[in-house]
Coordinates of C-alpha atoms and ligand atoms in Angstrom, one line a residue:
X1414 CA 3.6 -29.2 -0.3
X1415 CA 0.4 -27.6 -1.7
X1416 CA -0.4 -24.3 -0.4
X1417 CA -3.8 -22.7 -0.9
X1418 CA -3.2 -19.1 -1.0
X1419 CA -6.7 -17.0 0.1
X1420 CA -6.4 -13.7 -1.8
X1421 CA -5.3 -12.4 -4.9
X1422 CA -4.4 -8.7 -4.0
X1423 CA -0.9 -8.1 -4.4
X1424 CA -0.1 -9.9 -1.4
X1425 CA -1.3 -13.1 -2.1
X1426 CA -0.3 -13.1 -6.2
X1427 CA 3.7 -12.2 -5.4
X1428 CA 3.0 -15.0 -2.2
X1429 CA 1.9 -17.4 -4.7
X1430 CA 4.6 -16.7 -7.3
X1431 CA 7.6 -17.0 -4.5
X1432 CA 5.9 -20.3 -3.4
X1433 CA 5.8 -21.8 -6.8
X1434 CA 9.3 -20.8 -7.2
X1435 CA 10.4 -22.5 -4.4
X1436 CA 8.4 -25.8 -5.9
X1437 CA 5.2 -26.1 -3.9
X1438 CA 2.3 -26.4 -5.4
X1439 CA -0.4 -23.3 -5.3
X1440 CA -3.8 -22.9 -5.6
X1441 CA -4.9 -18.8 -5.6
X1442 CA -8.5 -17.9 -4.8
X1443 CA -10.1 -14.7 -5.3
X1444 CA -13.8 -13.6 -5.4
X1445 CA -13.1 -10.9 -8.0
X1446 CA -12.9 -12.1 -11.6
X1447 CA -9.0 -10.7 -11.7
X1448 CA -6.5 -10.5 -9.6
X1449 CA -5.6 -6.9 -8.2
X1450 CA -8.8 -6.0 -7.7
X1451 CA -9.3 -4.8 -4.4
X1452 CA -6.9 -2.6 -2.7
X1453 CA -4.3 -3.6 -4.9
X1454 CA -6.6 -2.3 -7.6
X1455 CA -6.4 2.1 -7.6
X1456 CA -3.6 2.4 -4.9
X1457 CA -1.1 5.3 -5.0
X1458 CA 1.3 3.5 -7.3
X1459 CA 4.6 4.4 -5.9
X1460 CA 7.2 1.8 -4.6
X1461 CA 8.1 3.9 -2.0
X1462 CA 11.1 1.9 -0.7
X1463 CA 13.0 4.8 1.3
X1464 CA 9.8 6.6 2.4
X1465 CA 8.4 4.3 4.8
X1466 CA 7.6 6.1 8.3
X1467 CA 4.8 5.0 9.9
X1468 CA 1.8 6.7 9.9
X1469 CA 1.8 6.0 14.1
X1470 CA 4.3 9.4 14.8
X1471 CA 4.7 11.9 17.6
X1472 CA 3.7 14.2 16.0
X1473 CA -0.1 13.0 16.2
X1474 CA -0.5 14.5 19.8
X1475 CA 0.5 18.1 18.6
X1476 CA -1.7 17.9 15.5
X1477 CA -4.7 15.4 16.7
X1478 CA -7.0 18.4 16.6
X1479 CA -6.0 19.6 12.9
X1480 CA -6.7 16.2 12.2
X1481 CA -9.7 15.6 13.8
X1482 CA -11.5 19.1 13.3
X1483 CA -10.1 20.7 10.4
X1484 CA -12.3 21.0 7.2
X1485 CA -8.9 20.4 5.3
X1486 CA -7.6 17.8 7.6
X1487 CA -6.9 14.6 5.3
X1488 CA -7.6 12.5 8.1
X1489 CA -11.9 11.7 9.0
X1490 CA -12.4 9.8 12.4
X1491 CA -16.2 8.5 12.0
X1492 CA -16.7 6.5 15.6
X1493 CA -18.3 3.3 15.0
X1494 CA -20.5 1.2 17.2
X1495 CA -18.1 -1.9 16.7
X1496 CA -15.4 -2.1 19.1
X1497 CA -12.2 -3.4 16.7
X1498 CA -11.7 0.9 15.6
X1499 CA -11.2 1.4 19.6
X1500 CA -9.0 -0.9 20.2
X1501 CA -7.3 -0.6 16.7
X1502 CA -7.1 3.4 18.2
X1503 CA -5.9 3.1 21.4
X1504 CA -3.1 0.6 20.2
X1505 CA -2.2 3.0 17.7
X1506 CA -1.9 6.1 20.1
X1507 CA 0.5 3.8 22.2
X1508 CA 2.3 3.3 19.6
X1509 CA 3.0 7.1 18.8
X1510 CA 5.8 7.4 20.8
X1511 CA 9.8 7.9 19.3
X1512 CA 11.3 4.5 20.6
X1513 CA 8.1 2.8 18.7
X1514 CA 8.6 4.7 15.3
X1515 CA 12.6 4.3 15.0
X1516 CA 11.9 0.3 15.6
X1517 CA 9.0 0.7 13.4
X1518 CA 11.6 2.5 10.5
X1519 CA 14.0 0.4 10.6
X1520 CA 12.0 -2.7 10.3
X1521 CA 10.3 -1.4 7.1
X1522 CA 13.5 0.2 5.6
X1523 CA 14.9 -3.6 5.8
X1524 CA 11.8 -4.9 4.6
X1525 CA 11.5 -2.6 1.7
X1526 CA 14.8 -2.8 0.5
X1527 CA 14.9 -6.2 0.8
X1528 CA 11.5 -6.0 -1.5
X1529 CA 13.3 -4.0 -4.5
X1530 CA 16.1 -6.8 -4.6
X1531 CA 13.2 -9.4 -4.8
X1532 CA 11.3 -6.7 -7.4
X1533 CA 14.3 -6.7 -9.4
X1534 CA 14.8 -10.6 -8.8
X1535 CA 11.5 -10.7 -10.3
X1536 CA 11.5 -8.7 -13.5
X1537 CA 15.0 -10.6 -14.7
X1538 CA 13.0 -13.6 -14.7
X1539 CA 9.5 -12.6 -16.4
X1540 CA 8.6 -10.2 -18.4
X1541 CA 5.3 -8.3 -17.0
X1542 CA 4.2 -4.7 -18.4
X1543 CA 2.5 -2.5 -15.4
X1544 CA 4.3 1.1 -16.4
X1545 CA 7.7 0.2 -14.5
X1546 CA 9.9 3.3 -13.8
X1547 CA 12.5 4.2 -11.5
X1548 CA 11.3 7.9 -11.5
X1549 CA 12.4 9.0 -8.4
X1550 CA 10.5 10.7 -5.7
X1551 CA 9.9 14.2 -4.1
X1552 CA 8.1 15.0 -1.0
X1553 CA 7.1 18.6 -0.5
X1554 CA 7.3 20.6 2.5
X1555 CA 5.2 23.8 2.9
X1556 CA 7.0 24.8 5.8
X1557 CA 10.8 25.8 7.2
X1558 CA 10.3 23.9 10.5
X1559 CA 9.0 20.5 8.5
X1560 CA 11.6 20.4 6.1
X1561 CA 14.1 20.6 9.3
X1562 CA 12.6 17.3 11.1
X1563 CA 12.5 16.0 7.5
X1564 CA 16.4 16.4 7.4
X1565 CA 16.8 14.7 10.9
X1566 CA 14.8 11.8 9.7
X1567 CA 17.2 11.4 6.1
X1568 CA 19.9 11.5 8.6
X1569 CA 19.1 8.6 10.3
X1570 CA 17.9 7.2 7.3
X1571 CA 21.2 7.2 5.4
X1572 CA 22.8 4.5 8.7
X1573 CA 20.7 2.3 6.4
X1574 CA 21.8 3.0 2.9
X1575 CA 19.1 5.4 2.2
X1576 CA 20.4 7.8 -0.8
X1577 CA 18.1 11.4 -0.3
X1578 CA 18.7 14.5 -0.1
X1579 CA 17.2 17.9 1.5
X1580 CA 17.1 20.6 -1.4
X1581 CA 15.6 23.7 -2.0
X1582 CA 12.8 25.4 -3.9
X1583 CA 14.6 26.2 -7.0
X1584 CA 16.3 22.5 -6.9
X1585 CA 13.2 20.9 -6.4
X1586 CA 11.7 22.6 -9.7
X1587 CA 14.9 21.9 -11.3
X1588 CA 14.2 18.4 -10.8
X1589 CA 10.8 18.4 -11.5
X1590 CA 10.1 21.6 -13.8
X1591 CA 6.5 20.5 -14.1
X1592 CA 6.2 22.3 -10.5
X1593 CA 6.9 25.5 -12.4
X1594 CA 3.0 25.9 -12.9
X1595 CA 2.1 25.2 -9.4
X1596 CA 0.0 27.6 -8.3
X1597 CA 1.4 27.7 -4.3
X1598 CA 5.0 27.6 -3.1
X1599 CA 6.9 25.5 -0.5
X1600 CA 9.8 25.6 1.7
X1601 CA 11.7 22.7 -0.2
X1602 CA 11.7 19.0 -0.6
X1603 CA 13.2 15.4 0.0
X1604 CA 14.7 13.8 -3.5
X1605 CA 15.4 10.0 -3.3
X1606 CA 16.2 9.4 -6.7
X1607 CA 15.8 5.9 -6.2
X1608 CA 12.5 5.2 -5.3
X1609 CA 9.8 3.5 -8.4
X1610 CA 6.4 3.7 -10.0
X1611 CA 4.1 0.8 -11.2
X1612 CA 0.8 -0.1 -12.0
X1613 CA 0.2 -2.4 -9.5
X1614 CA -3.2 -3.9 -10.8
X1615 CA -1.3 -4.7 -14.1
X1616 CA 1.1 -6.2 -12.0
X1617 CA -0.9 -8.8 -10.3
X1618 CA -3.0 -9.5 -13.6
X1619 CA 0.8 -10.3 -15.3
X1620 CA 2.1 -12.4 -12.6
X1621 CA -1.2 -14.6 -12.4
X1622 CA -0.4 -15.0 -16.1
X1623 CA 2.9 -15.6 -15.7
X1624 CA 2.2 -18.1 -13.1
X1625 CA -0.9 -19.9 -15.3
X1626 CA 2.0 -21.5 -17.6
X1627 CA 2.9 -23.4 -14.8
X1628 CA 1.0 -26.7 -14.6
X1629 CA 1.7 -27.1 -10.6
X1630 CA -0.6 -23.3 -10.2
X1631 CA -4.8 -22.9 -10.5
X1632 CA -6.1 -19.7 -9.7
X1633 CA -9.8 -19.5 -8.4
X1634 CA -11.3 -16.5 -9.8
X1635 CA -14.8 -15.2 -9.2
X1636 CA -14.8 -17.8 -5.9
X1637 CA -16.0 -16.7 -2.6
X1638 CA -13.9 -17.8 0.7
X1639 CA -16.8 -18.2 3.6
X1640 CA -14.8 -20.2 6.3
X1641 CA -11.9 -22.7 7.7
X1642 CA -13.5 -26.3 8.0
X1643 CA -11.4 -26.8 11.3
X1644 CA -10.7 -30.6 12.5
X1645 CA -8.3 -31.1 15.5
X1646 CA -6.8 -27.7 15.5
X1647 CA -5.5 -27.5 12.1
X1648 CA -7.5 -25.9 8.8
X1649 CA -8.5 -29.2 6.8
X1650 CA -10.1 -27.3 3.9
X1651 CA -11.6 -23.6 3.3
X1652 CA -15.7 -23.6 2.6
X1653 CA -16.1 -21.4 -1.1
X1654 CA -18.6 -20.6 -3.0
X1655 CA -17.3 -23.6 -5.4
X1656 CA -16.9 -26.1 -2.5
X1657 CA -14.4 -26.9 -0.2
X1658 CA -10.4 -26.9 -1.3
X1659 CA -7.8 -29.0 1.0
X1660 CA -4.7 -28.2 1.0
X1661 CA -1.5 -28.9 3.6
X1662 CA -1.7 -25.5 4.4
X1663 CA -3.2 -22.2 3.9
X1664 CA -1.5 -18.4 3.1
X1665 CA -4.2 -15.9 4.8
X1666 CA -4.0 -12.6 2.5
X1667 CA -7.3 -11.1 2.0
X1668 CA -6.4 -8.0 3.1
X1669 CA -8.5 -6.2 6.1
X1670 CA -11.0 -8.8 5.3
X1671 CA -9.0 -11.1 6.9
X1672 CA -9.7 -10.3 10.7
X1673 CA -13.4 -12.2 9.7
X1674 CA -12.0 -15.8 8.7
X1675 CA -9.2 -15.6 11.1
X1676 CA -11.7 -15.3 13.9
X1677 CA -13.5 -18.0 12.6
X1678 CA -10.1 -20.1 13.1
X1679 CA -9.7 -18.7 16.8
X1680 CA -7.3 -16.3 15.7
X1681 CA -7.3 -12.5 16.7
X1682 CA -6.1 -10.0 14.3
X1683 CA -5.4 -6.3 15.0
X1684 CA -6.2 -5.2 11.8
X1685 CA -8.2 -2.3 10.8
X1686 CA -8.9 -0.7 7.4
X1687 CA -7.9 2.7 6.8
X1688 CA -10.1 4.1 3.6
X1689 CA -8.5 5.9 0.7
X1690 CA -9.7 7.5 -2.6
X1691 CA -7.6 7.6 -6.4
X1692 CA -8.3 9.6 -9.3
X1693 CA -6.5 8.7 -13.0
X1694 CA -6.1 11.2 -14.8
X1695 CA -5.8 11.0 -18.2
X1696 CA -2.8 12.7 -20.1
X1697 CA -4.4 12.5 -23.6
X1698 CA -3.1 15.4 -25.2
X1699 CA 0.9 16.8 -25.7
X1700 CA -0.4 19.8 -23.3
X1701 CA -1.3 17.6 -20.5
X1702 CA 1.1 15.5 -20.7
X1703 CA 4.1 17.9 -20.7
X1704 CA 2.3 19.9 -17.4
X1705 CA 2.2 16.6 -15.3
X1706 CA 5.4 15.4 -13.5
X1707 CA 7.3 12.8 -14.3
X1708 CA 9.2 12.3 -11.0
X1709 CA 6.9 11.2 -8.0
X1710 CA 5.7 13.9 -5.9
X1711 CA 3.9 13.5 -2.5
X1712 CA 2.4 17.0 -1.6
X1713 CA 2.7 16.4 2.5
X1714 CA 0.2 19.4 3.6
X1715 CA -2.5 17.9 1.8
X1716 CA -0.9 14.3 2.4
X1717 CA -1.8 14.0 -1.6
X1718 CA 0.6 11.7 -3.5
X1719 CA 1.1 12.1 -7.7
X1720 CA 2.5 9.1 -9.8
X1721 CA 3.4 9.4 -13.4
X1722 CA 1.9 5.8 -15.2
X1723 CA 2.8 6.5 -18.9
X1724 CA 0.4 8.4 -20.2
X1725 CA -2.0 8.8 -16.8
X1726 CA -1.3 10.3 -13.9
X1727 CA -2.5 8.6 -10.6
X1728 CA -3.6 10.6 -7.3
X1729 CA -4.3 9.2 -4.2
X1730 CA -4.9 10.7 -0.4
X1731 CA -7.2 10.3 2.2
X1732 CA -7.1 8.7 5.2
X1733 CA -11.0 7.4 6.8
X1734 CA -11.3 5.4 10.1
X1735 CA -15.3 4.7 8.8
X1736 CA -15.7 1.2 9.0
X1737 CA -16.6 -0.9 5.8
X1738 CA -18.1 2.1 4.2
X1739 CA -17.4 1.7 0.4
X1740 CA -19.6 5.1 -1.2
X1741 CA -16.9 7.8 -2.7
X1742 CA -18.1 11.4 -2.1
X1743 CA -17.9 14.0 -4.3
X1744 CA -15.6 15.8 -1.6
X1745 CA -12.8 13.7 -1.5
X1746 CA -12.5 12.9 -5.2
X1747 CA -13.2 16.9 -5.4
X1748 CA -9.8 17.4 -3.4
X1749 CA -8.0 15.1 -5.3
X1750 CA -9.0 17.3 -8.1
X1751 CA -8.3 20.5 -6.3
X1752 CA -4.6 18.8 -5.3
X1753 CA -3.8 18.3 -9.0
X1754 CA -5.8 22.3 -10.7
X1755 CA -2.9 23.4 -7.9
X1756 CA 0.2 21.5 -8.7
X1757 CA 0.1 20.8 -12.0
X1758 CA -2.8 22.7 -13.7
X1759 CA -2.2 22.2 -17.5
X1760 CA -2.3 18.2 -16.8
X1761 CA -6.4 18.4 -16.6
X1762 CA -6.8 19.6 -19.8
X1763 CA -9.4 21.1 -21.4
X1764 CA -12.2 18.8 -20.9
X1765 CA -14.7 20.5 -18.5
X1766 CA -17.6 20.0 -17.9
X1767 CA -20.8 23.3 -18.9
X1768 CA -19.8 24.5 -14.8
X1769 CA -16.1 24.3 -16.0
X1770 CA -15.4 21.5 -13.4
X1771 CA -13.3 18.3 -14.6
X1772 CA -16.0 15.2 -15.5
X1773 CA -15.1 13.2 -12.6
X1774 CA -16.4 10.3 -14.3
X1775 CA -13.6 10.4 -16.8
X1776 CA -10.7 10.4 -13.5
X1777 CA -11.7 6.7 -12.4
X1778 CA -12.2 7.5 -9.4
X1779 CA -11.5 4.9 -6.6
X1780 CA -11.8 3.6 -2.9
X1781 CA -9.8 1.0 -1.1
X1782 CA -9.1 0.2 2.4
X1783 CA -5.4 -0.3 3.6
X1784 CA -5.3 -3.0 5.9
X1785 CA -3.7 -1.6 8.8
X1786 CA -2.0 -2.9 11.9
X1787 CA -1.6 -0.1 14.9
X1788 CA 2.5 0.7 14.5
X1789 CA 2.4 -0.1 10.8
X1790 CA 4.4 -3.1 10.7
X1791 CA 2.9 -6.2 8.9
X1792 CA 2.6 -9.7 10.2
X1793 CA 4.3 -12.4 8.0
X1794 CA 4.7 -15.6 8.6
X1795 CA 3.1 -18.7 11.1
X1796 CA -0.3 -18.3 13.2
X1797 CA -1.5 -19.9 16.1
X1798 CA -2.9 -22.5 13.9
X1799 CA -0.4 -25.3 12.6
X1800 CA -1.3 -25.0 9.1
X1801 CA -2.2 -21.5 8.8
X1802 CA 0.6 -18.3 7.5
X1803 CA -0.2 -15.0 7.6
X1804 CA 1.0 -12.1 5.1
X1805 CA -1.0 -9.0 6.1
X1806 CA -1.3 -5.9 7.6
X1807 CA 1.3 -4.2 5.2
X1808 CA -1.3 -0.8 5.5
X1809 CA -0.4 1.7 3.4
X1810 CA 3.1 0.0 1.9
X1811 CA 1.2 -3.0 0.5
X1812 CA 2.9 -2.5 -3.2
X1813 CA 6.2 -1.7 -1.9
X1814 CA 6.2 -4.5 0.3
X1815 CA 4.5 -7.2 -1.8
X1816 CA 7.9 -9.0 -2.8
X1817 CA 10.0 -8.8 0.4
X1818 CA 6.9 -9.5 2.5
X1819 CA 6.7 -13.1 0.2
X1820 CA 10.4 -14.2 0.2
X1821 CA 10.3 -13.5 4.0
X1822 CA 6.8 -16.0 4.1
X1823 CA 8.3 -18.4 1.5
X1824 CA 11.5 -19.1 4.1
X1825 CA 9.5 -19.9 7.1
X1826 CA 7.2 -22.1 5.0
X1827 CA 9.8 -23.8 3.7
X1828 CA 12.1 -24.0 6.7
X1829 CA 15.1 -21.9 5.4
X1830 CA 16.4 -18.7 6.6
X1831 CA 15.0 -15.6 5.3
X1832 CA 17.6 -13.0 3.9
X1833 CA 16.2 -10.4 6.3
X1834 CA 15.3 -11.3 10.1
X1835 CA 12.4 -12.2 10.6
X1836 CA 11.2 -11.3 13.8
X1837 CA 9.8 -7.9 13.6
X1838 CA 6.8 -9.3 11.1
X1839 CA 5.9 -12.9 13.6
X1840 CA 2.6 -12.7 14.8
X1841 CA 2.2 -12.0 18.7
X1842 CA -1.6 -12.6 20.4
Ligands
FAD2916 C1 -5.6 5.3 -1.5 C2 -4.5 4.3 -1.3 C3 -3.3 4.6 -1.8 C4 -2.2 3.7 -1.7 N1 -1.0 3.9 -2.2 C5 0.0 3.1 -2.1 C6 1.3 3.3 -2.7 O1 1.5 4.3 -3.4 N2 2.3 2.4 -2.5 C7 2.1 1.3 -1.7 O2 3.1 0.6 -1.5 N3 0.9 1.0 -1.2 C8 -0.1 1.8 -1.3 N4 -1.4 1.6 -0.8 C9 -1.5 0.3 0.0 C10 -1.7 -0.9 -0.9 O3 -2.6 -0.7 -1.9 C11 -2.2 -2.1 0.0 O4 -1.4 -2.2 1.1 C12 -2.2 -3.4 -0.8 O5 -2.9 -3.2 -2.0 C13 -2.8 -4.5 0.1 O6 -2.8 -5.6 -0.7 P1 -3.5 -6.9 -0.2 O7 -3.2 -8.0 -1.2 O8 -3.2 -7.2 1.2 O9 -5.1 -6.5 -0.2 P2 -6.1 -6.5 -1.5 O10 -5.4 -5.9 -2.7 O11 -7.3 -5.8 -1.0 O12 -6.3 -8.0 -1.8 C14 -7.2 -8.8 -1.1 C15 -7.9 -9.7 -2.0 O13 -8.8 -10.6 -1.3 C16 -10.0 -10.7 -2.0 N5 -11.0 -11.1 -1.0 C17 -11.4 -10.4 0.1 N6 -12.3 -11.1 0.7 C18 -12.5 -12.3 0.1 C19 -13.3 -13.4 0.2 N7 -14.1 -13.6 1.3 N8 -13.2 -14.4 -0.7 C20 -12.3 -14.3 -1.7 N9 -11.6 -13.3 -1.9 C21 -11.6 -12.3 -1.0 C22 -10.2 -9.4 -2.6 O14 -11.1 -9.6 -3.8 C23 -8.8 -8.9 -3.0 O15 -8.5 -9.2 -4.3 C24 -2.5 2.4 -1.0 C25 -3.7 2.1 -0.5 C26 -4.8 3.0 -0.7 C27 -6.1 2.7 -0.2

């Protein structure tokens, strides 16, 4: 069959690669010139396989006004005229409720895992570069009473093969002795010593190239996707900027930009995109690169996350409900900043600016938009329309998702049965 896959973020470039595998041939469009670069592009780089609670919790309706009010509140509600952030809302306050997360949990844990054994499928059979490490992975809590729900939740966690554990201060800078320069303490931590790092841009550039030696794959770069051409119900070619491209059918996985073209094919996505900002820091000097941590650390007061790349360190936080609004402000790539003169002080380095403030210019910094359903689960798999698949909504677990989201598409494409059930990730209207 020849599948046109729209998108060339992470999602679409592992979709593309599991359905060449399975011997179908792909075309992969993208408007950027390279793959990765949207969301995919600056994104927290951890493959956070173990760590995948929604972001729909309880807990929302005993901190909604923190969050809404609070000048360090990493969360910004801007109300927009458009009507999709209300309804996106009010879905996702119903789904803040226990029974909701726990479904929500164990749905992700399956898919995630199931994404690492496809990851490691992956890597045995090509050889890609994007700064690969099983580092392992430590969440912070400030306080005695969080760290105590944290335990309940690795509790229930470990019914599914989840390997963490609860530890202390002193353990947690025994594990990570780059903490020792922090300049705040903390109650204690989470360790899952499984849990990976990558470069997920590097990623998606490899596996395109891996995938161009394949005579049955084109990829459309620098090609604009306006709209289905619809005849009798089914998609008979996308409209691009280079013309129209048939195929038999059509992978939709253009990320929170998606909810536009599936419209335009009568279908209604519940997809809105939650804004985030990255910094890069570079560890150019022995100095910095011996103060920044080498195991994963998510600081979860100031919902900041830190991920050791080689020689770089990537930061990432926020979370915006502003509509398309692409500008970076000087505040949030200030508190990424802030997050890392705290934590890890020595891994700036010396390179101030004449007001002693860190060139931001030199810490790439970085905006994408997680494409979000309301409860956090994705939707993978057929549409309303015959020829039309969707692999979306994977919010802010695109990169740990990627693969398992694709072998789960691949099998209901193809017909067979996917390793994991699928049902949790099938679209409902
Ligand atoms: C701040 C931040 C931190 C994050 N950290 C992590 C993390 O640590 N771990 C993790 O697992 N996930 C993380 N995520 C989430 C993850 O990055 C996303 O879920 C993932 O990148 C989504 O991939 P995608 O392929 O769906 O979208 P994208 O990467 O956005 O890809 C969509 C592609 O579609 C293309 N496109 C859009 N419109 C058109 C059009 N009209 N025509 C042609 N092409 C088009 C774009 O150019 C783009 O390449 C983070 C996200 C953010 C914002």
């Amino acid at each position: 069959m020849h599948l046109c896959v729209l998108g060339a973020g992470v999602i679409g470039v592992t979709s593309a690669y599991r359905l060449l595998q399975d011997g179908h041939q792909v075309t992969l469009i993208d408007a950027a010139p390279q793959a990765g670069h949207g969301t995919s592009f600056g994104n927290g780089a951890q493959l956070s396989y173990s760590y995948v609670a929604p972001l729909a919790d309880p807990s929302i309706w005993s901190h909604w006004a923190h969050y809404l009010f609070s000048a360090d509140s990493p969360l910004t509600l801007r109300p927009q005229i458009e009507s999709a952030q209300w309804r996106w809302l009010l879905s996702f306050l119903g789904a803040c409720n226990a029974r909701q997360v726990k479904s929500t949990t164990i749905a992700l844990l399956r898919l995630a895992f199931h994404s690492r054994d496809e990851m490691n499928r992956l890597q045995k059979n090509s050889n890609i570069e994007f700064s690969h490490r099983v580092a392992g992975k430590l969440v912070l809590y400030s306080d005695a009473e969080g760290l105590q729900s944290a335990r309940r939740q690795v509790d229930f966690q470990a019914q599914f093969g989840c390997k963490q554990e609860v530890i202390d201060l002193q353990r947690c800078l025994e594990i990570e002795p780059a903490l020792a320069g922090a300049q705040r303490t903390w109650a204690g931590g989470v360790y899952t010593p499984s849990e990976a790092v990558g470069d997920c841009a590097q990623f998606c550039q490899g596996l395109v190239d891996t995938m161009q030696q394949n005579t049955a794959f084109r990829f459309l770069s620098a090609t604009t996707i306006q709209r289905p051409v619809m005849q009798q119900g089914r998609i008979q070619s996308v409209q691009t900027s280079a013309g129209k491209i048939e195929a038999d059918a059509f992978v939709l996985a253009i990320g929170s930009e998606s909810v536009v073209f599936a419209q335009q094919a009568g279908v209604r996505l519940p997809l809105y995109p939650l804004k985030g900002y990255s910094i890069t820091v570079p560890l150019d000097d022995t100095s910095s690169q011996q103060a920044a941590p080498q195991v994963s650390i998510t600081d979860l007061s100031r919902k900041i996350v830190y991920a050791r790349l080689d020689n770089r360190l990537r930061v990432a936080g926020r979370v915006e409900l502003v509509g398309r609004d692409r500008s970076i402000p000087a505040r949030a790539i200030g508190e990424l900043q802030e997050g890392v003169r705290t934590l890890f002080p020595g891994s700036l380095g010396n390179k101030n600016d004449h007001n002693g403030n860190d060139s931001a210019s030199r810490l790439s910094p970085w905006t994408g938009f997680r494409p979000a359903t309301p409860s956090g689960v994705p939707i993978v798999g057929a549409s309303p329309i015959d020829n039309l698949y969707l692999n979306l909504g994977q919010g802010a677990l695109g990169w740990t998702l990627a693969c398992g989201s694709a072998a789960v598409l691949a099998a209901k494409i193809g017909g067979y049965r996917s390793a994991i059930d699928d049902a949790p990730f099938r679209y409902q209207p």
